[in-house]
Amino acid sequence: MKRVLNLGTIGVNSYLVEISDGWVLVDTGYPFSYQHFLRAAARQGVELSSIRYVVLTHVHADHAGFLKRVLEDAGAKLICLPAERDRLLSGRNKQNVYLSRPILYIINRISAALPRFQTFEPVDVTGALDAETQPLEKEGITFFVLHGHTDNDLCMRVDDKLFVGDVCMSGIGSVGYSPLWIEDNAALTESWKQLLAMDAEFLYVGHGKPFLKRELAEFVKKQENRKLCKLYK
Ligand SMILES: [Zn+2]
């Protein structure tokens, strides 16, 4: 079993997975959390230069916030989906998405008005590794793509763990195990079903604690008629 650490910042997980010559970092945090991240790394005895790869699950400011800085400071390679090139260059979350529950509309309008929560330093994917070519297969790490939280949600499998970004959540702001922001509800529901069909036990999410796949199964059963609220109309 590979060792997994969490250098997570305020409300966002940044997992480190051990490989033969260092670490793979899964997601960063908000742009303003970089110092917090560095302190967490120092506390856990992780040298920045030992981070060989940074995996970006999807292009949201709380995951790509200090991506550019950590790539430069660690001298790490980015693993992402080339299809996300334009979003990464935009430096901004996509607007006009759906919410899991109408009551969360106000919170999202407030966060949308605060650029520090929805913008990040643009990242150029030139030179990045395409996750779909399975660049870490020799390390026993494989990638697959789901959809619905954003257009492309990159997920990673390690042993019996699935790192799924925000395809599921369990932290503050989640509704059950659903993410708050949804770009395509039907695609997201399909993605949950794909996760349930996979032979792995644990879901490591971008927000909140890891949980068992069977907990997601119970949640999915109750989600047939969920109501969404469209944002930014
Ligand atoms: Zn997200």
PDB file of C-alpha atoms and ligand atoms in Angstrom, residues 58-60 62-63 149-150 166 181 207, ligand 1:
ATOM      1  CA  HIS A  58     -10.310  19.820 -12.327  1.00  0.00           C
ATOM      2  CA  VAL A  59     -10.050  23.521 -13.022  1.00  0.00           C
ATOM      3  CA  HIS A  60     -11.502  25.296 -10.007  1.00  0.00           C
ATOM      4  CA  ASP A  62      -9.692  25.878  -4.801  1.00  0.00           C
ATOM      5  CA  HIS A  63      -7.792  23.091  -6.610  1.00  0.00           C
ATOM      6  CA  HIS A 149     -18.873  18.411 -11.542  1.00  0.00           C
ATOM      7  CA  THR A 150     -16.946  20.064 -14.383  1.00  0.00           C
ATOM      8  CA  ASP A 166     -15.113  16.993  -6.429  1.00  0.00           C
ATOM      9  CA  TRP A 181     -21.348  23.090  -7.953  1.00  0.00           C
ATOM     10  CA  HIS A 207     -13.376  18.345   0.419  1.00  0.00           C
TER      11      HIS A 207
HETATM   12 ZN    ZN B   1     -14.566  21.817  -7.824  1.00  0.00          ZN
END
